[in-house]
Amino acid sequence: MLTATDIRVSLSGTPVLNGLDFRAEPGQITAIVGPNGSGKTTLLRAMTQELPYEGEIRLGGADIALIPGWDLAARRAVLPQASRIAFPFTVLEIVRFGMMACADPPPPTRASEALERVGLAGFEGRFYQELSGGEQQRVQLARVLTQVWDPVGPEGPRWLFLDEPVSSLDIGHQLEVMDLMADYAAAGGGVVAVMHDLNLTAMYAGSVAMLVRGKLEAQGVARHVLTDRILSAAYGCRVQVGVAPGGDIPFVLPQAASSPGG
Amino acid sequence: MLAGLTVLLLVISAISLTVGASGANLWTALVQILRGEQIGLQESVILFDIRLPRLVMGILVGAALAVSGAVMQGLFRNPLADPGLVGVSAGAGLGAISAIVLGGLLPLTMREGLGYYTVPVAAFLGGWFTTILLYRLSTSRGRTSVAVMLLGGIALAALTGALSGILIYMADDAQLRDLTFWGLGSLAGATWEKVFVAGPLIVLALAATPFLARALNGLALGEAAAAHLGIPVQRMKNISILTVAAAVGAAVAVSGGIGFIGIVVPHLLRLMIGPDHRYLLPNAALLGASLLILADMISRSIIAPAELPIGIVTATLGGPFFLWILLRNRSLLDL
């Protein structure tokens, strides 16, 4: 269980998060959504201690500020939004960096296994810098996976914190990565992801947190949070929310302000 | 690779011992020593009192410069960071000059306590201060700006150069003589005394690098990502800065400023064996030592019996190389 209570973060003097509460449970994907500038990434960065915050963040009952770095590294891994790497490392080298945090040395095939899971089998010898944005994103995901490979460790559930994990991927790879996250959660791990795509969120997330102007507007299952009313108010545009055929998964259709059909 | 470079270093060392302006047949002497035979007094003096300290100092200084370059590039996450280019050597130089000119102002107990180590310790402090300042200037929120690093380095080098100039202007005749010998920027003044003065600091710095390699690898992913991997980032950055300052300070204290080894060697090695610091750092020590001895051999044979300052040799080789790296990495620089 991850809980964030009364979180306040200011960036260069401007308050970005104003007393926000958030919770995520292992066993499901928790998506953080909201308009640009609503504080999604800031919340993720506060919860991963990249930014100083006021308030309290607890992971598995313990205040994360008090958990030593190496212990945290064994329990949670973080995928950044975009990563540029300083030197010409190969894909294999980058993925192996994830295993630095592992207490017991994992089997040597682990890195290749992780690459296969993100759809990059055979990319081991390629240079990271020469890959496309989407491929780099998946290499980073493979690295993050090797760090917390087993969704449940001796100390409890492990966590993936992902900042827009599918933003630069095509639709096929988006589904592949979302499936991977869903598998991780289904096996008992925790997944917290900042998401832009509301339809993928609706399809995969067990819990959706809607952020608006640094506050938690709503959190719950997709069909309670992704409603016409909440979305229109949050994003300031007209949307139509329907239900996908053969289920209760909502889908979101944006409405043009002046559509040609009237 | 490590074995190959060790052999290279040994071969270059043997040649370096025997090549020079003396005219004596030192190859024969060297072979005689290996056979356990006696050699002549003249050969013995040239080999053991002139050439050997110079060789050992070359190895120490070359290794120190190459490794500090590699560590600095890892720390700044940039292949263009070099102690000579971004003012660290100049800062160490200012420290050394201060010690020579103002050392008399120190309390007597401190002067006696430090003894011969006054100059290298001051150079270490100067290099340390400059590196910290440069890192603070060019890094904010875990991101290092290449433009600020290079331009800030130029400003720091200019400033420390100016301060050094003022100190030189203030110096009396005896101090000026010391300064001239110190500032030659060469291995020409090598003595066993200098080897023992600079050696411990350099060996200490080199001994720290195996503990830094993993952290520098993690840092290549960015500071935040390194922290998420469980690396104590702040502590590792502090140790890296201390290592660079110790190696550069000691090297500058005994040999003046020798440029470009710190940038050429790591870059060549990244092309050959990749950027993993676990292999880069030990190999850089060996290749740096080999290259500096080679440059020293060139500097004392090209216009023999006179000597070209070694800084000229390394700059002639390193300058174009640096421009080449600059052009290759143009897209990375955002200048």
Coordinates of C-alpha atoms in Angstrom, one line a residue:
Chain A
M1 CA 0.0 0.0 0.0
L2 CA 1.2 3.4 -1.0
T3 CA -0.3 6.5 0.7
A4 CA 0.5 10.1 0.2
T5 CA -1.1 12.5 2.7
D6 CA -1.4 16.3 2.5
I7 CA 1.3 16.6 -0.1
R8 CA 2.5 20.1 -0.9
V9 CA 5.2 20.9 -3.4
S10 CA 6.3 24.3 -4.7
L11 CA 8.5 24.7 -7.8
S12 CA 10.5 28.0 -7.8
G13 CA 8.1 29.5 -5.2
T14 CA 4.9 28.6 -7.1
P15 CA 2.8 26.0 -5.4
V16 CA 2.1 23.0 -7.7
L17 CA 0.6 20.5 -5.3
N18 CA -1.7 22.0 -2.6
G19 CA -2.4 19.5 0.0
L20 CA -3.0 16.4 -2.1
D21 CA -4.0 13.0 -0.9
F22 CA -3.4 9.9 -3.0
R23 CA -3.3 6.2 -2.5
A24 CA -2.4 3.1 -4.5
E25 CA -2.7 -0.5 -3.8
P26 CA -0.7 -3.4 -5.1
G27 CA -2.5 -5.8 -7.4
Q28 CA -3.7 -3.2 -9.8
I29 CA -2.6 -0.3 -12.0
T30 CA -3.2 3.1 -10.5
A31 CA -3.2 5.8 -13.1
I32 CA -2.6 9.4 -12.5
V33 CA -4.4 11.6 -15.1
G34 CA -5.2 15.2 -15.5
P35 CA -4.6 18.2 -17.8
N36 CA -1.2 19.5 -18.6
G37 CA 0.3 21.4 -15.6
S38 CA -2.1 19.7 -13.1
G39 CA 0.8 18.3 -11.2
K40 CA 0.8 14.6 -12.3
T41 CA 4.6 14.4 -12.9
T42 CA 5.3 16.5 -9.8
L43 CA 3.3 14.1 -7.7
L44 CA 5.2 11.2 -9.1
R45 CA 8.5 12.9 -8.6
A46 CA 7.6 13.8 -5.0
M47 CA 6.6 10.2 -4.3
T48 CA 10.0 9.0 -5.7
Q49 CA 11.8 11.7 -3.7
E50 CA 13.1 13.6 -6.7
L51 CA 11.5 16.7 -5.4
P52 CA 11.3 18.0 -1.8
Y53 CA 7.7 17.8 -0.5
E54 CA 5.8 18.6 2.6
G55 CA 3.4 15.9 3.9
E56 CA 3.9 12.2 4.4
I57 CA 4.4 9.4 1.9
R58 CA 4.3 5.8 3.2
L59 CA 5.2 2.7 1.3
G60 CA 4.2 -0.6 2.9
G61 CA 3.5 1.2 6.2
A62 CA 6.9 2.9 6.4
D63 CA 7.7 6.6 5.8
I64 CA 9.7 6.6 2.6
A65 CA 11.9 9.5 3.9
L66 CA 13.2 7.0 6.5
I67 CA 13.8 4.0 4.3
P68 CA 17.5 3.8 3.2
G69 CA 18.2 4.3 -0.5
W70 CA 19.5 0.8 -1.2
D71 CA 16.4 -0.7 0.5
L72 CA 14.1 1.5 -1.5
A73 CA 15.9 0.5 -4.7
A74 CA 15.2 -3.1 -4.0
R75 CA 11.5 -2.4 -3.6
R76 CA 10.6 0.2 -6.2
A77 CA 11.9 1.2 -9.6
V78 CA 11.2 4.5 -11.4
L79 CA 10.8 5.1 -15.2
P80 CA 11.5 8.7 -16.1
Q81 CA 9.7 10.6 -18.8
A82 CA 12.6 10.9 -21.2
S83 CA 16.2 9.9 -20.7
R84 CA 19.3 11.0 -22.5
I85 CA 22.4 9.1 -21.7
A86 CA 25.8 10.7 -21.5
F87 CA 28.0 8.1 -23.2
P88 CA 27.6 5.5 -26.0
F89 CA 26.3 2.6 -23.9
T90 CA 24.8 -0.4 -25.6
V91 CA 21.2 -1.5 -24.9
L92 CA 22.4 -4.5 -22.9
E93 CA 24.7 -2.3 -20.7
I94 CA 21.8 0.1 -19.9
V95 CA 19.4 -2.8 -19.1
R96 CA 22.0 -4.4 -16.8
F97 CA 22.3 -1.2 -14.8
G98 CA 18.9 -2.1 -13.4
M99 CA 20.5 -5.0 -11.6
M100 CA 22.8 -2.9 -9.6
A101 CA 20.1 -2.7 -7.0
C102 CA 19.6 -6.5 -6.8
A103 CA 20.9 -8.0 -3.6
D104 CA 21.4 -11.5 -5.2
P105 CA 22.9 -11.5 -8.6
P106 CA 20.2 -12.4 -11.1
P107 CA 20.7 -15.0 -13.8
P108 CA 22.8 -13.6 -16.7
T109 CA 19.9 -14.1 -19.1
R110 CA 17.7 -11.7 -17.2
A111 CA 18.5 -8.6 -19.3
S112 CA 17.7 -10.4 -22.5
E113 CA 14.5 -11.7 -21.0
A114 CA 13.5 -8.2 -20.0
L115 CA 14.2 -6.9 -23.5
E116 CA 12.1 -9.7 -24.9
R117 CA 9.2 -8.6 -22.7
V118 CA 9.3 -5.1 -24.0
G119 CA 9.5 -6.3 -27.6
L120 CA 13.2 -5.5 -28.1
A121 CA 14.6 -9.0 -28.5
G122 CA 17.9 -8.9 -30.4
F123 CA 18.6 -5.2 -29.6
E124 CA 21.3 -6.1 -27.0
G125 CA 24.3 -4.9 -29.0
R126 CA 22.6 -1.7 -30.4
F127 CA 23.7 1.7 -29.2
Y128 CA 21.1 3.3 -27.0
Q129 CA 21.7 6.8 -28.5
E130 CA 20.9 5.5 -32.0
L131 CA 17.4 4.2 -31.1
S132 CA 14.1 6.0 -31.7
G133 CA 12.4 7.7 -28.8
G134 CA 9.9 4.8 -28.5
E135 CA 12.6 2.2 -28.5
Q136 CA 14.6 4.2 -25.9
Q137 CA 11.5 4.3 -23.7
R138 CA 11.2 0.5 -23.9
V139 CA 14.9 0.0 -23.1
Q140 CA 14.4 2.1 -20.0
L141 CA 11.4 0.0 -19.1
A142 CA 13.4 -3.1 -19.5
R143 CA 16.0 -1.7 -17.2
V144 CA 13.4 -0.7 -14.6
L145 CA 11.9 -4.3 -14.9
T146 CA 15.2 -6.0 -14.1
Q147 CA 15.5 -3.8 -11.0
V148 CA 12.3 -5.2 -9.4
W149 CA 11.8 -8.3 -11.5
D150 CA 9.7 -10.3 -9.1
P151 CA 6.5 -8.4 -8.4
V152 CA 6.5 -9.6 -4.8
G153 CA 9.8 -9.8 -2.8
P154 CA 10.6 -11.1 0.6
E155 CA 9.7 -7.7 2.0
G156 CA 6.3 -7.4 0.3
P157 CA 5.0 -6.1 -3.0
R158 CA 7.4 -4.2 -5.2
W159 CA 6.4 -1.1 -7.1
L160 CA 6.8 0.4 -10.6
F161 CA 6.6 4.2 -10.8
L162 CA 6.2 5.1 -14.5
D163 CA 6.0 8.6 -15.9
E164 CA 4.1 8.4 -19.2
P165 CA 5.3 4.9 -20.1
V166 CA 3.5 4.7 -23.4
S167 CA 3.5 8.3 -24.5
S168 CA 6.0 7.8 -27.4
L169 CA 4.8 4.4 -28.4
D170 CA 2.7 3.3 -31.3
I171 CA -0.6 1.6 -30.6
G172 CA 0.7 -1.9 -30.8
H173 CA 3.6 -1.3 -28.4
Q174 CA 1.2 0.7 -26.2
L175 CA -0.9 -2.4 -25.7
E176 CA 2.2 -4.5 -25.2
V177 CA 3.5 -2.3 -22.5
M178 CA 0.1 -1.9 -20.8
D179 CA -0.3 -5.7 -20.8
L180 CA 3.1 -6.0 -19.2
M181 CA 2.1 -3.6 -16.5
A182 CA -1.2 -5.4 -16.0
D183 CA 0.7 -8.7 -15.7
Y184 CA 3.0 -7.2 -13.1
A185 CA 0.1 -5.9 -11.1
A186 CA -1.8 -9.2 -11.4
A187 CA 1.2 -11.0 -9.9
G188 CA 0.9 -8.9 -6.8
G189 CA 3.1 -5.9 -7.7
G190 CA 2.1 -2.2 -7.5
V191 CA 2.1 0.0 -10.6
V192 CA 1.6 3.7 -10.5
A193 CA 1.6 5.4 -13.9
V194 CA 1.2 8.9 -15.1
M195 CA -1.0 8.6 -18.2
H196 CA -2.3 10.8 -20.9
D197 CA -4.4 8.4 -22.9
L198 CA -7.7 8.2 -21.2
N199 CA -8.9 5.2 -23.2
L200 CA -5.9 3.1 -22.3
T201 CA -6.4 4.3 -18.7
A202 CA -10.0 3.2 -18.8
M203 CA -9.0 -0.2 -20.2
Y204 CA -6.2 -1.1 -17.8
A205 CA -6.3 1.0 -14.6
G206 CA -8.0 -0.5 -11.5
S207 CA -7.9 3.0 -9.9
V208 CA -7.8 6.4 -11.6
A209 CA -6.7 9.5 -9.9
M210 CA -7.8 12.8 -11.6
L211 CA -5.6 15.8 -10.7
V212 CA -6.8 19.3 -11.4
R213 CA -4.7 22.3 -10.4
G214 CA -2.6 20.5 -7.9
K215 CA -5.6 18.9 -6.1
L216 CA -7.1 15.4 -6.3
E217 CA -10.4 15.9 -8.0
A218 CA -11.5 12.3 -7.8
Q219 CA -10.0 8.9 -7.4
G220 CA -11.7 5.5 -8.0
V221 CA -12.6 3.0 -10.7
A222 CA -12.5 4.4 -14.3
R223 CA -16.3 4.6 -14.8
H224 CA -16.7 6.7 -11.7
V225 CA -13.9 9.1 -12.5
L226 CA -13.9 9.3 -16.3
T227 CA -17.3 10.9 -16.6
D228 CA -18.6 13.6 -18.9
R229 CA -18.9 16.0 -16.0
I230 CA -15.5 15.5 -14.4
L231 CA -13.6 15.4 -17.7
S232 CA -15.3 18.5 -19.2
A233 CA -14.6 20.4 -16.0
A234 CA -11.0 19.1 -15.8
Y235 CA -9.9 19.6 -19.4
G236 CA -12.1 22.5 -20.3
C237 CA -13.4 20.9 -23.4
R238 CA -16.3 18.9 -24.6
V239 CA -16.0 15.1 -24.4
Q240 CA -18.4 12.3 -24.9
V241 CA -18.0 9.2 -22.7
G242 CA -19.5 6.0 -24.0
V243 CA -19.3 2.4 -22.9
A244 CA -17.2 0.0 -25.0
P245 CA -19.3 -2.7 -26.5
G246 CA -19.5 -5.9 -24.4
G247 CA -18.4 -4.5 -21.1
D248 CA -18.5 -1.7 -18.7
I249 CA -15.2 0.0 -19.8
P250 CA -15.8 3.6 -20.7
F251 CA -14.3 5.2 -23.7
V252 CA -13.7 8.9 -24.2
L253 CA -14.4 10.7 -27.5
P254 CA -13.3 14.3 -27.7
Q255 CA -15.8 16.7 -29.3
A256 CA -14.5 19.4 -31.6
A257 CA -15.7 22.9 -30.6
S258 CA -17.0 23.4 -34.1
S259 CA -17.4 20.1 -35.8
P260 CA -18.1 20.1 -39.5
G261 CA -21.1 17.8 -39.1
G262 CA -22.6 20.4 -36.7
Chain B
M1 CA 42.7 -5.0 -23.1
L2 CA 44.1 -4.5 -19.6
A3 CA 46.9 -7.0 -20.3
G4 CA 47.6 -5.5 -23.7
L5 CA 47.9 -2.0 -22.2
T6 CA 50.2 -3.3 -19.4
V7 CA 52.5 -4.8 -22.0
L8 CA 52.4 -1.5 -24.0
L9 CA 53.3 0.5 -20.9
L10 CA 56.2 -1.9 -20.1
V11 CA 57.6 -1.7 -23.6
I12 CA 57.3 2.1 -23.8
S13 CA 58.8 2.4 -20.3
A14 CA 61.8 0.3 -21.4
I15 CA 62.3 2.3 -24.6
S16 CA 61.9 5.6 -22.6
L17 CA 64.6 4.5 -20.2
T18 CA 67.1 4.0 -23.0
V19 CA 66.3 6.8 -25.4
G20 CA 67.8 10.2 -24.7
A21 CA 70.5 12.8 -25.2
S22 CA 73.2 11.1 -23.1
G23 CA 74.7 9.0 -25.9
A24 CA 75.4 6.2 -23.5
N25 CA 74.4 2.8 -24.6
L26 CA 71.6 2.2 -22.1
W27 CA 69.9 -0.8 -23.9
T28 CA 73.0 -2.8 -23.1
A29 CA 73.0 -1.6 -19.6
L30 CA 69.3 -2.5 -19.2
V31 CA 69.9 -6.0 -20.5
Q32 CA 72.9 -6.3 -18.2
I33 CA 70.7 -5.4 -15.2
L34 CA 68.1 -7.9 -16.2
R35 CA 70.9 -10.5 -16.3
G36 CA 72.0 -9.5 -12.9
E37 CA 75.3 -8.0 -14.1
Q38 CA 77.1 -4.9 -12.9
I39 CA 76.8 -1.7 -15.0
G40 CA 79.0 1.3 -15.2
L41 CA 78.7 4.3 -12.8
Q42 CA 77.8 6.6 -15.6
E43 CA 75.0 4.4 -16.9
S44 CA 73.9 3.7 -13.4
V45 CA 73.5 7.4 -12.6
I46 CA 71.7 8.2 -15.8
L47 CA 69.3 5.3 -15.4
F48 CA 68.5 5.4 -11.7
D49 CA 68.9 9.1 -10.8
I50 CA 67.7 10.8 -14.0
R51 CA 65.7 8.5 -16.2
L52 CA 63.9 6.3 -13.7
P53 CA 62.4 9.1 -11.5
R54 CA 61.3 10.8 -14.7
L55 CA 59.7 7.6 -15.9
V56 CA 58.0 6.9 -12.6
M57 CA 56.7 10.5 -12.5
G58 CA 55.5 10.2 -16.1
I59 CA 53.6 7.1 -15.2
L60 CA 52.0 8.7 -12.1
V61 CA 51.2 12.0 -13.8
G62 CA 49.9 10.3 -17.0
A63 CA 47.7 7.9 -15.0
A64 CA 46.5 10.7 -12.8
L65 CA 45.5 13.0 -15.7
A66 CA 43.8 10.3 -17.7
V67 CA 41.8 8.9 -14.8
S68 CA 40.8 12.3 -13.5
G69 CA 39.6 13.2 -17.0
A70 CA 37.5 10.0 -17.1
V71 CA 36.1 10.6 -13.6
M72 CA 35.3 14.2 -14.4
Q73 CA 33.6 13.3 -17.6
G74 CA 31.5 10.7 -15.7
L75 CA 30.7 13.2 -13.0
F76 CA 29.7 16.0 -15.5
R77 CA 28.1 13.4 -17.8
N78 CA 29.9 14.9 -20.6
P79 CA 32.8 13.7 -22.8
L80 CA 34.3 17.2 -23.0
A81 CA 35.0 17.8 -19.3
D82 CA 38.7 17.9 -18.9
P83 CA 40.6 19.2 -15.9
G84 CA 42.8 21.3 -18.2
L85 CA 40.0 22.8 -20.2
V86 CA 37.6 23.7 -17.5
G87 CA 39.9 25.4 -15.1
V88 CA 40.7 22.7 -12.6
S89 CA 44.3 22.6 -13.5
A90 CA 44.4 26.4 -13.4
G91 CA 42.9 26.3 -9.9
A92 CA 45.4 23.7 -8.8
G93 CA 48.1 25.9 -10.3
L94 CA 46.9 28.9 -8.3
G95 CA 47.1 26.8 -5.2
A96 CA 50.7 25.7 -6.0
I97 CA 51.8 29.3 -6.8
S98 CA 50.1 30.6 -3.6
A99 CA 52.1 28.0 -1.6
I100 CA 55.4 29.1 -3.2
V101 CA 54.8 32.8 -2.9
L102 CA 52.7 33.1 0.2
G103 CA 53.9 29.9 2.0
G104 CA 56.1 32.0 4.2
L105 CA 53.0 33.5 5.8
L106 CA 51.8 30.2 7.1
P107 CA 52.5 29.4 10.8
L108 CA 55.9 27.8 11.3
T109 CA 54.4 24.6 12.8
M110 CA 52.2 24.1 9.7
R111 CA 55.0 24.8 7.3
E112 CA 57.2 22.3 9.1
G113 CA 54.4 19.8 9.3
L114 CA 53.7 19.9 5.6
G115 CA 57.3 20.2 4.5
Y116 CA 57.7 19.3 0.8
Y117 CA 54.0 18.5 0.7
T118 CA 53.0 22.2 1.0
V119 CA 52.9 22.7 -2.8
P120 CA 50.9 19.6 -3.7
V121 CA 48.5 20.0 -0.8
A122 CA 47.9 23.6 -1.8
A123 CA 47.4 22.5 -5.5
F124 CA 45.0 19.8 -4.3
L125 CA 43.0 22.5 -2.3
G126 CA 43.0 24.8 -5.3
G127 CA 41.8 22.1 -7.7
W128 CA 39.2 20.9 -5.2
F129 CA 37.8 24.4 -4.7
T130 CA 37.6 25.0 -8.5
T131 CA 35.9 21.7 -9.2
I132 CA 33.2 22.3 -6.5
L133 CA 32.7 25.8 -7.8
L134 CA 32.4 24.6 -11.4
Y135 CA 30.0 21.8 -10.5
R136 CA 27.8 24.2 -8.5
L137 CA 27.8 26.7 -11.4
S138 CA 27.0 24.2 -14.2
T139 CA 24.6 21.9 -12.4
S140 CA 21.1 22.7 -11.2
R141 CA 18.4 20.3 -10.2
G142 CA 20.6 17.3 -11.2
R143 CA 21.2 18.6 -14.7
T144 CA 24.6 19.7 -16.0
S145 CA 24.7 22.4 -18.6
V146 CA 27.5 21.8 -21.0
A147 CA 27.5 25.4 -22.2
V148 CA 27.8 26.7 -18.6
M149 CA 30.4 24.1 -17.7
L150 CA 32.7 25.1 -20.7
L151 CA 32.1 28.8 -20.4
G152 CA 32.3 28.8 -16.6
G153 CA 35.5 26.8 -16.9
I154 CA 37.0 29.5 -19.2
A155 CA 36.0 32.2 -16.7
L156 CA 37.4 30.2 -13.8
A157 CA 40.6 29.6 -15.7
A158 CA 40.9 33.3 -16.5
L159 CA 40.2 34.3 -13.0
T160 CA 42.7 31.9 -11.4
G161 CA 45.2 32.8 -14.1
A162 CA 44.9 36.5 -13.2
L163 CA 45.3 35.7 -9.5
S164 CA 48.3 33.6 -10.3
G165 CA 49.7 36.6 -12.3
I166 CA 49.3 38.9 -9.4
L167 CA 51.1 36.4 -7.1
I168 CA 53.9 36.0 -9.6
Y169 CA 54.2 39.8 -9.8
M170 CA 54.5 39.9 -6.0
A171 CA 57.1 37.1 -5.8
D172 CA 60.7 37.9 -4.8
D173 CA 63.7 36.6 -6.7
A174 CA 64.1 33.3 -4.9
Q175 CA 60.4 32.5 -5.3
L176 CA 60.5 33.4 -8.9
R177 CA 63.3 30.8 -9.4
D178 CA 61.1 28.2 -7.7
L179 CA 58.1 29.3 -9.8
T180 CA 60.1 29.0 -13.0
F181 CA 61.2 25.5 -12.2
W182 CA 57.7 24.5 -11.2
G183 CA 55.9 26.1 -14.1
L184 CA 57.9 24.5 -16.9
G185 CA 55.0 22.2 -17.6
S186 CA 57.2 19.2 -18.1
L187 CA 58.7 16.2 -16.5
A188 CA 62.2 17.6 -16.9
G189 CA 62.6 18.5 -13.2
A190 CA 61.7 15.0 -12.1
T191 CA 63.5 13.8 -9.0
W192 CA 62.8 11.0 -6.6
E193 CA 61.8 13.7 -4.1
K194 CA 59.0 14.9 -6.3
V195 CA 57.9 11.3 -7.0
F196 CA 57.5 10.7 -3.3
V197 CA 55.7 14.0 -2.9
A198 CA 53.1 13.5 -5.6
G199 CA 53.0 9.7 -5.5
P200 CA 50.9 9.2 -2.4
L201 CA 48.2 11.6 -3.4
I202 CA 48.0 10.1 -6.9
V203 CA 48.0 6.5 -5.7
L204 CA 45.3 7.4 -3.2
A205 CA 43.2 8.9 -5.9
L206 CA 43.7 5.9 -8.2
A207 CA 42.8 3.6 -5.4
A208 CA 39.4 5.3 -5.0
T209 CA 38.4 4.8 -8.6
P210 CA 37.2 1.2 -8.4
F211 CA 34.7 2.3 -5.8
L212 CA 33.5 5.0 -8.1
A213 CA 33.0 3.0 -11.3
R214 CA 29.6 1.6 -10.5
A215 CA 28.3 5.0 -9.3
L216 CA 29.6 6.8 -12.4
N217 CA 27.8 4.2 -14.6
G218 CA 24.6 4.9 -12.7
L219 CA 25.1 8.6 -13.0
A220 CA 25.2 8.3 -16.8
L221 CA 21.5 7.6 -16.6
G222 CA 21.0 10.9 -14.8
E223 CA 21.2 11.8 -11.1
A224 CA 17.6 10.9 -10.3
A225 CA 17.9 7.5 -12.0
A226 CA 21.1 6.8 -10.2
A227 CA 19.5 7.6 -6.9
H228 CA 16.6 5.2 -7.7
L229 CA 19.2 2.5 -8.3
G230 CA 20.2 2.9 -4.7
I231 CA 23.4 4.8 -5.4
P232 CA 24.3 7.4 -2.7
V233 CA 24.6 10.1 -5.3
Q234 CA 25.7 13.0 -3.2
R235 CA 28.4 11.1 -1.4
M236 CA 29.7 9.6 -4.7
K237 CA 29.8 13.1 -6.3
N238 CA 31.8 14.4 -3.3
I239 CA 34.3 11.5 -3.6
S240 CA 34.6 12.0 -7.4
I241 CA 35.4 15.7 -6.9
L242 CA 38.0 14.8 -4.2
T243 CA 39.5 12.2 -6.4
V244 CA 39.8 14.6 -9.4
A245 CA 41.2 17.3 -7.2
A246 CA 43.8 15.0 -5.6
A247 CA 45.0 13.5 -8.9
V248 CA 45.1 16.9 -10.7
G249 CA 46.5 18.7 -7.7
A250 CA 49.4 16.3 -7.3
A251 CA 50.1 16.1 -11.1
V252 CA 50.1 19.9 -11.4
A253 CA 52.2 20.3 -8.4
V254 CA 55.1 18.3 -9.8
S255 CA 54.7 18.8 -13.6
G256 CA 52.8 22.1 -14.1
G257 CA 49.9 22.0 -16.5
I258 CA 50.0 19.2 -19.1
G259 CA 46.9 19.3 -21.2
F260 CA 44.7 17.0 -23.2
I261 CA 45.7 13.6 -21.8
G262 CA 42.5 13.8 -19.7
I263 CA 40.3 14.1 -22.7
V264 CA 42.1 12.1 -25.4
V265 CA 42.7 8.9 -23.4
P266 CA 39.1 8.3 -22.1
H267 CA 37.7 9.1 -25.5
L268 CA 39.9 6.7 -27.3
L269 CA 39.1 4.0 -24.8
R270 CA 35.3 4.6 -25.1
L271 CA 35.7 4.0 -28.8
M272 CA 37.7 0.8 -28.2
I273 CA 36.1 -0.9 -25.1
G274 CA 32.9 1.1 -24.5
P275 CA 32.0 3.6 -21.8
D276 CA 31.6 1.2 -18.8
H277 CA 33.6 2.9 -16.1
R278 CA 34.6 -0.4 -14.5
Y279 CA 36.8 -1.1 -17.4
L280 CA 37.4 2.5 -18.6
L281 CA 39.1 3.7 -15.4
P282 CA 41.9 1.1 -15.0
N283 CA 42.6 1.1 -18.7
A284 CA 42.7 4.9 -18.7
A285 CA 45.4 4.8 -16.0
L286 CA 47.6 2.5 -18.2
L287 CA 47.0 4.3 -21.5
G288 CA 47.4 7.7 -19.9
A289 CA 50.8 6.6 -18.4
S290 CA 51.9 5.2 -21.8
L291 CA 50.9 8.2 -23.8
L292 CA 52.5 10.7 -21.4
I293 CA 55.8 8.8 -21.5
L294 CA 55.6 8.6 -25.3
A295 CA 55.0 12.4 -25.4
D296 CA 57.9 12.9 -23.0
M297 CA 60.1 10.8 -25.3
I298 CA 59.1 12.9 -28.3
S299 CA 59.6 16.1 -26.3
R300 CA 63.2 15.3 -25.4
S301 CA 64.3 13.7 -28.7
I302 CA 62.8 15.9 -31.3
I303 CA 65.2 18.8 -30.9
A304 CA 67.8 16.9 -28.8
P305 CA 69.9 17.8 -26.9
A306 CA 67.4 20.6 -26.1
E307 CA 63.9 19.7 -24.8
L308 CA 60.5 20.8 -26.1
P309 CA 58.1 21.4 -23.2
I310 CA 55.9 18.3 -23.0
G311 CA 52.8 20.5 -22.9
I312 CA 53.5 21.6 -26.5
V313 CA 53.6 17.9 -27.6
T314 CA 50.4 17.0 -25.9
A315 CA 48.6 20.1 -27.2
T316 CA 49.8 19.5 -30.7
L317 CA 48.4 16.0 -30.6
G318 CA 45.4 16.7 -28.4
G319 CA 44.1 20.0 -29.8
P320 CA 43.0 18.6 -33.2
F321 CA 41.7 15.5 -31.4
F322 CA 39.6 17.7 -29.2
L323 CA 38.2 19.6 -32.2
W324 CA 37.3 16.3 -33.8
I325 CA 35.4 15.2 -30.7
L326 CA 33.7 18.6 -30.6
L327 CA 32.5 18.2 -34.2
R328 CA 31.4 14.6 -33.7
N329 CA 29.3 15.5 -30.6
R330 CA 27.9 18.8 -32.0
S331 CA 24.4 17.6 -31.7
L332 CA 24.9 16.7 -28.0
L333 CA 26.2 20.1 -27.1
D334 CA 23.2 22.4 -27.7
L335 CA 25.6 25.3 -27.9

